[in-house]
JSON list of C-alpha atoms in Angstrom, two decimals:
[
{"chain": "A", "resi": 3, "resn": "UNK", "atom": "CA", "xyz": [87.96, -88.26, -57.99]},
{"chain": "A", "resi": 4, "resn": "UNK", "atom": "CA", "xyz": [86.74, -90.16, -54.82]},
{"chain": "A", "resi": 5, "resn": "UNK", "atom": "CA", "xyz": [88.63, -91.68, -51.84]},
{"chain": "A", "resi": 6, "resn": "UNK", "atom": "CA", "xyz": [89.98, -95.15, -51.74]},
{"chain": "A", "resi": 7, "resn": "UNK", "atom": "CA", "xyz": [89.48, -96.79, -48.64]},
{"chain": "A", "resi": 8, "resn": "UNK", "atom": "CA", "xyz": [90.79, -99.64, -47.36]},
{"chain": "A", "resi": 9, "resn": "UNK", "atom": "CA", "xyz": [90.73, -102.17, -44.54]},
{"chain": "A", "resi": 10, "resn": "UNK", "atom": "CA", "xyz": [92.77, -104.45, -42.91]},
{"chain": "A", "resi": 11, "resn": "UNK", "atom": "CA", "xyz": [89.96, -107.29, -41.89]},
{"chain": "A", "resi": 12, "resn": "UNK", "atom": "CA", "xyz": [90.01, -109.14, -39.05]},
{"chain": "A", "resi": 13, "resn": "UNK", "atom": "CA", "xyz": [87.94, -111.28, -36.59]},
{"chain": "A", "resi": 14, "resn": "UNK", "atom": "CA", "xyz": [86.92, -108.72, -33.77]},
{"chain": "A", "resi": 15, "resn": "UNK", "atom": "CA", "xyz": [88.28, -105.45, -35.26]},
{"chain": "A", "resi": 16, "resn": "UNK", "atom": "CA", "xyz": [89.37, -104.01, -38.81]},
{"chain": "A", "resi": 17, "resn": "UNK", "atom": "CA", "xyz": [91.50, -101.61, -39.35]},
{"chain": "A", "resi": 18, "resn": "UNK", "atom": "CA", "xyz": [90.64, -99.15, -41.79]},
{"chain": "A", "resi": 19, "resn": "UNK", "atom": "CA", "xyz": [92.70, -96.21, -43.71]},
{"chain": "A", "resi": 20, "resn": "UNK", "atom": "CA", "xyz": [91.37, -93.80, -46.59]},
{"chain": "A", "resi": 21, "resn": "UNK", "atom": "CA", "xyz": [93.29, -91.73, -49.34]},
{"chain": "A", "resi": 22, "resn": "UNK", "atom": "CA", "xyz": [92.52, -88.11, -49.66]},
{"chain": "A", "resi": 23, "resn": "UNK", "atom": "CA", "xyz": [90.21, -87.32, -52.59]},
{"chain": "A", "resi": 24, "resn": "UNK", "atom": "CA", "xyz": [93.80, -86.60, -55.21]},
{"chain": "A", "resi": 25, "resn": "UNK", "atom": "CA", "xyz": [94.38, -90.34, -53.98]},
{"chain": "A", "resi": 26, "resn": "UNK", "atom": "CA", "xyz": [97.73, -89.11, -53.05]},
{"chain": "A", "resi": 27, "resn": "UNK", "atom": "CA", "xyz": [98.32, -89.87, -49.36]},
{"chain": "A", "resi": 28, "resn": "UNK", "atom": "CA", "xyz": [97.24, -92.79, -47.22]},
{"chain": "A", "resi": 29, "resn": "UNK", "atom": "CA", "xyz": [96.03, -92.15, -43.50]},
{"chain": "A", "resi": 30, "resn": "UNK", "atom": "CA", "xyz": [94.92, -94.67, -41.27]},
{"chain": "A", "resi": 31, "resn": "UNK", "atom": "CA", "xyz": [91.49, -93.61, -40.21]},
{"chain": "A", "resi": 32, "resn": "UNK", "atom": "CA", "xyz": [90.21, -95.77, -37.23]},
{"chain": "A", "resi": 33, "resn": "UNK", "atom": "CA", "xyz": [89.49, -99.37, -35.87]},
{"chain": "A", "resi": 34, "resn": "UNK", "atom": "CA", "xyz": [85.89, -100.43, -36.05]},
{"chain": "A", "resi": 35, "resn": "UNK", "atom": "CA", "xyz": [84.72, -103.59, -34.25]},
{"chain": "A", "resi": 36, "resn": "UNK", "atom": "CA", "xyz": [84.06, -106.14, -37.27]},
{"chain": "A", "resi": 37, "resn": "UNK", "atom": "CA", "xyz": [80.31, -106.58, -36.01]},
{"chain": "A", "resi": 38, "resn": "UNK", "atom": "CA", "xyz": [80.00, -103.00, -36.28]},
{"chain": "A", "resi": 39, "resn": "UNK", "atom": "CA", "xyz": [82.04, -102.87, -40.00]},
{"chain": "A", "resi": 40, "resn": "UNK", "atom": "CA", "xyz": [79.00, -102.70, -42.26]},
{"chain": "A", "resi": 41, "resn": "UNK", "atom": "CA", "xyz": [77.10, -99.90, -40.36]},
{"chain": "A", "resi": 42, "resn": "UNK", "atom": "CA", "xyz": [80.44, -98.17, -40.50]},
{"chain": "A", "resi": 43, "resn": "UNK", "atom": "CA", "xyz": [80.70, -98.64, -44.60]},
{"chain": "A", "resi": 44, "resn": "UNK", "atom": "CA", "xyz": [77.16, -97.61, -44.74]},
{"chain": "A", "resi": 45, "resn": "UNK", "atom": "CA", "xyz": [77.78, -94.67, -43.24]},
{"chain": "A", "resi": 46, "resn": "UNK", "atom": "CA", "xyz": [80.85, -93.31, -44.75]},
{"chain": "A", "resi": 47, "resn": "UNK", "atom": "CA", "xyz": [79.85, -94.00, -48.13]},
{"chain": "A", "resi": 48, "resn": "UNK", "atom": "CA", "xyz": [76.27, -92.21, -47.58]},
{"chain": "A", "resi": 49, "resn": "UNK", "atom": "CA", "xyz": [79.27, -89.33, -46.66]},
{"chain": "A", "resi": 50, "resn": "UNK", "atom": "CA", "xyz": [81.70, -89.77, -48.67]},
{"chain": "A", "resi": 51, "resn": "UNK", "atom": "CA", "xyz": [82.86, -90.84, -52.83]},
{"chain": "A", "resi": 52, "resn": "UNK", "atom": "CA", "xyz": [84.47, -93.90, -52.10]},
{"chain": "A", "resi": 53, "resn": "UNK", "atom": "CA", "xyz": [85.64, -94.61, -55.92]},
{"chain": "A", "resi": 54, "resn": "UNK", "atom": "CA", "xyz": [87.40, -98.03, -54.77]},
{"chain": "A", "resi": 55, "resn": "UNK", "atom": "CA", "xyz": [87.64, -100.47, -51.68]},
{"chain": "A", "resi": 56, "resn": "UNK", "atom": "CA", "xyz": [90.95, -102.34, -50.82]},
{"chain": "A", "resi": 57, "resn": "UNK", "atom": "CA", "xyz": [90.46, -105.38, -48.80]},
{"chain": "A", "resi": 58, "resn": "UNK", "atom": "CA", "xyz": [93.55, -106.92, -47.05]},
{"chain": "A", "resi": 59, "resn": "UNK", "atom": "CA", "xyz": [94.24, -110.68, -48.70]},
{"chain": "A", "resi": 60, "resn": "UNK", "atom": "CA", "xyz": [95.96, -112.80, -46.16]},
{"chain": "A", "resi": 61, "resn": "UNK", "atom": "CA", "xyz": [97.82, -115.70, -47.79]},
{"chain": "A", "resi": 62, "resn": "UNK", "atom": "CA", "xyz": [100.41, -118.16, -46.83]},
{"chain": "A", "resi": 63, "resn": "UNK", "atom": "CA", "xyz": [104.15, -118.21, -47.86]},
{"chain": "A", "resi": 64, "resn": "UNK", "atom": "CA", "xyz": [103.10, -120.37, -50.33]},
{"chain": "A", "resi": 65, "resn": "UNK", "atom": "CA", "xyz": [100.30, -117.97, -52.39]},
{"chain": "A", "resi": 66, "resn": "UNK", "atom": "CA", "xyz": [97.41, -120.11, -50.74]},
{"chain": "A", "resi": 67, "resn": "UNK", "atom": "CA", "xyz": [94.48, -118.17, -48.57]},
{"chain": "A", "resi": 68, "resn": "UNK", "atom": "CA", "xyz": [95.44, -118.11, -45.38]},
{"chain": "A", "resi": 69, "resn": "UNK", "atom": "CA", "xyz": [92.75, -119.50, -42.75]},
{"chain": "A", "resi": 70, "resn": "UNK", "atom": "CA", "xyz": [91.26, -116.54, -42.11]},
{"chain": "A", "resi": 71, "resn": "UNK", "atom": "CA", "xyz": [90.50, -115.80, -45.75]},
{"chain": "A", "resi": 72, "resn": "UNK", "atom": "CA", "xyz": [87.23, -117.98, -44.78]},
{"chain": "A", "resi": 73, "resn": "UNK", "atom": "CA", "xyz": [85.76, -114.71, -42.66]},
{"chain": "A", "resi": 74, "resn": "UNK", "atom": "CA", "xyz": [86.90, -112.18, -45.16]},
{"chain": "A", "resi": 75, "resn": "UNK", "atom": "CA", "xyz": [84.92, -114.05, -48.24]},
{"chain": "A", "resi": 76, "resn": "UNK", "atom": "CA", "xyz": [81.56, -113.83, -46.87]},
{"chain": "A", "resi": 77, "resn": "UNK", "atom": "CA", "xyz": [81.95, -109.88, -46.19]},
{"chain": "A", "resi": 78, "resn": "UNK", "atom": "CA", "xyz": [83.81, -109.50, -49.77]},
{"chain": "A", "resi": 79, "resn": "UNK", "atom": "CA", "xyz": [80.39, -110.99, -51.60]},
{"chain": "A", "resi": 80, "resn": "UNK", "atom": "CA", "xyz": [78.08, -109.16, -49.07]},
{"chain": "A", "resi": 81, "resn": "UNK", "atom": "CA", "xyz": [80.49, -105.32, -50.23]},
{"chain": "A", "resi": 82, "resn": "UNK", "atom": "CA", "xyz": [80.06, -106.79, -53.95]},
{"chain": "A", "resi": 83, "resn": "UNK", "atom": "CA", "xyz": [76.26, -107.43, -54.33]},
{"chain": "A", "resi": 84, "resn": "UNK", "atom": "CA", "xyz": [75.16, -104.30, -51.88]},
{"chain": "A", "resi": 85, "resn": "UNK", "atom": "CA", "xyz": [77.96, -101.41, -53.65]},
{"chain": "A", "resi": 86, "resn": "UNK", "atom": "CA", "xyz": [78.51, -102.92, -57.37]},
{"chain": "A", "resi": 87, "resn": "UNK", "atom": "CA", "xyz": [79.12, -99.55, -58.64]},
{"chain": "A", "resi": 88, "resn": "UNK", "atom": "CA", "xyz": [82.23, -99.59, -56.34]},
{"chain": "A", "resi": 89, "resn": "UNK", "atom": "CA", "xyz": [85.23, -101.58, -57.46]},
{"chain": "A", "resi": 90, "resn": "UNK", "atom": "CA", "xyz": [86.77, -104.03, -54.71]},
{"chain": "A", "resi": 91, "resn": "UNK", "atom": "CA", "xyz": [90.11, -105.28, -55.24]},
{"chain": "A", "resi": 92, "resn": "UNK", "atom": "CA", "xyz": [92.35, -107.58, -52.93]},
{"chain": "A", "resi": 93, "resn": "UNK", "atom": "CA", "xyz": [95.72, -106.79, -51.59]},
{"chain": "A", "resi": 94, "resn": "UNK", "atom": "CA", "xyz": [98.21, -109.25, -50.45]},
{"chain": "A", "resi": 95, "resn": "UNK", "atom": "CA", "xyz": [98.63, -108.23, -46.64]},
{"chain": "A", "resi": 96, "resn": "UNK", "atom": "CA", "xyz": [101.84, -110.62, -45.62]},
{"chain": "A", "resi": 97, "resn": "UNK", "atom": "CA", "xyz": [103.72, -109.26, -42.90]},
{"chain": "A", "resi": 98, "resn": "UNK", "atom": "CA", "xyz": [101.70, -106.04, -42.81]},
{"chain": "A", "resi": 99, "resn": "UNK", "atom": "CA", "xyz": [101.11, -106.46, -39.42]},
{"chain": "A", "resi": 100, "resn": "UNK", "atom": "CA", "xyz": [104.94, -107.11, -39.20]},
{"chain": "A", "resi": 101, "resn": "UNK", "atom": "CA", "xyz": [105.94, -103.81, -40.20]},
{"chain": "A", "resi": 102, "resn": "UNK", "atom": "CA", "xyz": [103.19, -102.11, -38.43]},
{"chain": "A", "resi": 103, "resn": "UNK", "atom": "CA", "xyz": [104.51, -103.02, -35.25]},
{"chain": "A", "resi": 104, "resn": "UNK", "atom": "CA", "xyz": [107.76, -101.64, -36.54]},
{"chain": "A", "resi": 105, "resn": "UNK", "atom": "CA", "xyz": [106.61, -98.46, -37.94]},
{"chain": "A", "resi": 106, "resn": "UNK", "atom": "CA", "xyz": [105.01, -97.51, -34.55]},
{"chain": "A", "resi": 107, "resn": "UNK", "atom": "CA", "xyz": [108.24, -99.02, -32.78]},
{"chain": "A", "resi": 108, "resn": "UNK", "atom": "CA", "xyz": [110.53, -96.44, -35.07]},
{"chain": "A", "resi": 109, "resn": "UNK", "atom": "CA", "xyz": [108.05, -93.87, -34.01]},
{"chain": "A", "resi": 110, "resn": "UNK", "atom": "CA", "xyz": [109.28, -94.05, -30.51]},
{"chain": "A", "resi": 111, "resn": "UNK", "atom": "CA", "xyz": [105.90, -94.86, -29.68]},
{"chain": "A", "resi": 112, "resn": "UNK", "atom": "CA", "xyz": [105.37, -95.93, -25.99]},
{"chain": "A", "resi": 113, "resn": "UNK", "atom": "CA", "xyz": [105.33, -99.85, -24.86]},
{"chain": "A", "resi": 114, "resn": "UNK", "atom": "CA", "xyz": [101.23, -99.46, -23.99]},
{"chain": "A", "resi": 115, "resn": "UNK", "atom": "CA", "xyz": [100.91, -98.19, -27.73]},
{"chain": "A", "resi": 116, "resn": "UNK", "atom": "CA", "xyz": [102.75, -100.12, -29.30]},
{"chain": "A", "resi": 117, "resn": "UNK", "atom": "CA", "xyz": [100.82, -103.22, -27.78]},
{"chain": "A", "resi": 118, "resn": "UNK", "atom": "CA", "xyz": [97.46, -101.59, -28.71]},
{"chain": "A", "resi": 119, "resn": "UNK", "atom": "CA", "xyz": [96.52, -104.19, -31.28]},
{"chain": "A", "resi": 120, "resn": "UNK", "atom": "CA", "xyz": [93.60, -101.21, -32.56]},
{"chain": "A", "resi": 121, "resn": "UNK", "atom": "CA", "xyz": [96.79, -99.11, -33.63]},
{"chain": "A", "resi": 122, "resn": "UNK", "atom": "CA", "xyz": [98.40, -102.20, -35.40]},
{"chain": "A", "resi": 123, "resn": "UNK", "atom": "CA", "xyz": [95.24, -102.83, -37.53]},
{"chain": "A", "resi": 124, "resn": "UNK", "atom": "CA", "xyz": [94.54, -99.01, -38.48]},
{"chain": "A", "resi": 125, "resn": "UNK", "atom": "CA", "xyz": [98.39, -98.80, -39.20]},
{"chain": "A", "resi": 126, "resn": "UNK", "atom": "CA", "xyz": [98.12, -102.22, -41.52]},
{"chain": "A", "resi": 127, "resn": "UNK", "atom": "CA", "xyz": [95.17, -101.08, -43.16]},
{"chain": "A", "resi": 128, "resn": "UNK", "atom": "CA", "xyz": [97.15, -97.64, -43.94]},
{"chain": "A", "resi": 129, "resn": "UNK", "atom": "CA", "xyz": [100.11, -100.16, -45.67]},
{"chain": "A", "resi": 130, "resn": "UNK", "atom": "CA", "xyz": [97.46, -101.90, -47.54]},
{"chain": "A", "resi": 131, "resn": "UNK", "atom": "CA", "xyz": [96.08, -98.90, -49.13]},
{"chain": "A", "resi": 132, "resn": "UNK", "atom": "CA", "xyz": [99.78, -97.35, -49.71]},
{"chain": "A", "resi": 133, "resn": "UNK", "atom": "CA", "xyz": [100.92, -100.88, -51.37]},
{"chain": "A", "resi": 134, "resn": "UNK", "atom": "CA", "xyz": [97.54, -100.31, -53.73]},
{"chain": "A", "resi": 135, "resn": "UNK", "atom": "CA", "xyz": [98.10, -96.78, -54.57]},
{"chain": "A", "resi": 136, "resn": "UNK", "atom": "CA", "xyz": [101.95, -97.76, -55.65]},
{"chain": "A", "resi": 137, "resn": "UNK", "atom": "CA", "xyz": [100.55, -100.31, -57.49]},
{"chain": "A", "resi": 138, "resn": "UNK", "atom": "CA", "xyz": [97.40, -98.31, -59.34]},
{"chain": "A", "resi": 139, "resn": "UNK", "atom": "CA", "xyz": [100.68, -95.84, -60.08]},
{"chain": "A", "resi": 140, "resn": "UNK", "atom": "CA", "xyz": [102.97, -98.21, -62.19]}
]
């Protein structure tokens, strides 16, 4: 069984978070700079069994793509055509980075961390992957 990873896409960074290889717990594992995102996959996958990717959708309230759905598209068909042994699936990230900012807020995390937008997108990407796994389970 091979890690799920997952990421939380954005337009200068993207967070990203990866199960363990039982696919039983979700950990954010770092912030990559999104011009630097593919050399990252690359990499990790020449490393790693990566037996699924999970790519944040943002829509509106309304179930339409949100705006920034037009940057994420591009990379989504790029993952697709170079990996298409490696299933990508889309999960609705509303409010993820709502809740982010919570979770590190109920941490007691200090004021400088909790405005440290790298920790908000590695901690988004983490409640991406956690909403897929739920989901995969029922």
């Amino acid at each position: 069984m091979g890690r799920i990873l997952a990421i939380d896409y954005g337009k200068k960074r993207c967070g990203i978070a990866v199960s363990d290889p039982l696919q039983i717990i979700a950990t954010g594992l770092q912030t990559v700079a999104t011009a630097d995102l593919w050399a990252f996959l690359q990499e990790y996958i020449a490393k790693e069994e990566v037996e699924c990717l999970v790519v944040g959708e943002p829509m509106q309230m309304d179930y339409t793509p949100s705006e920034s759905e037009r940057y994420i598209a591009p990379f989504v068909g790029r993952f697709r055509k170079a990996y298409p042994h490696i299933p990508l699936e889309r999960v609705d990230e509303r409010f993820t980075s709502r809740i982010a900012r919570q979770a590190i807020l109920d941490m007691g995390a200090r004021r400088k961390q909790r405005q440290d937008k790298a920790t908000i997108d590695k901690v988004s990407a983490t409640l991406i992957l956690q909403t897929y796994m739920q989901f995969k389970k029922s």
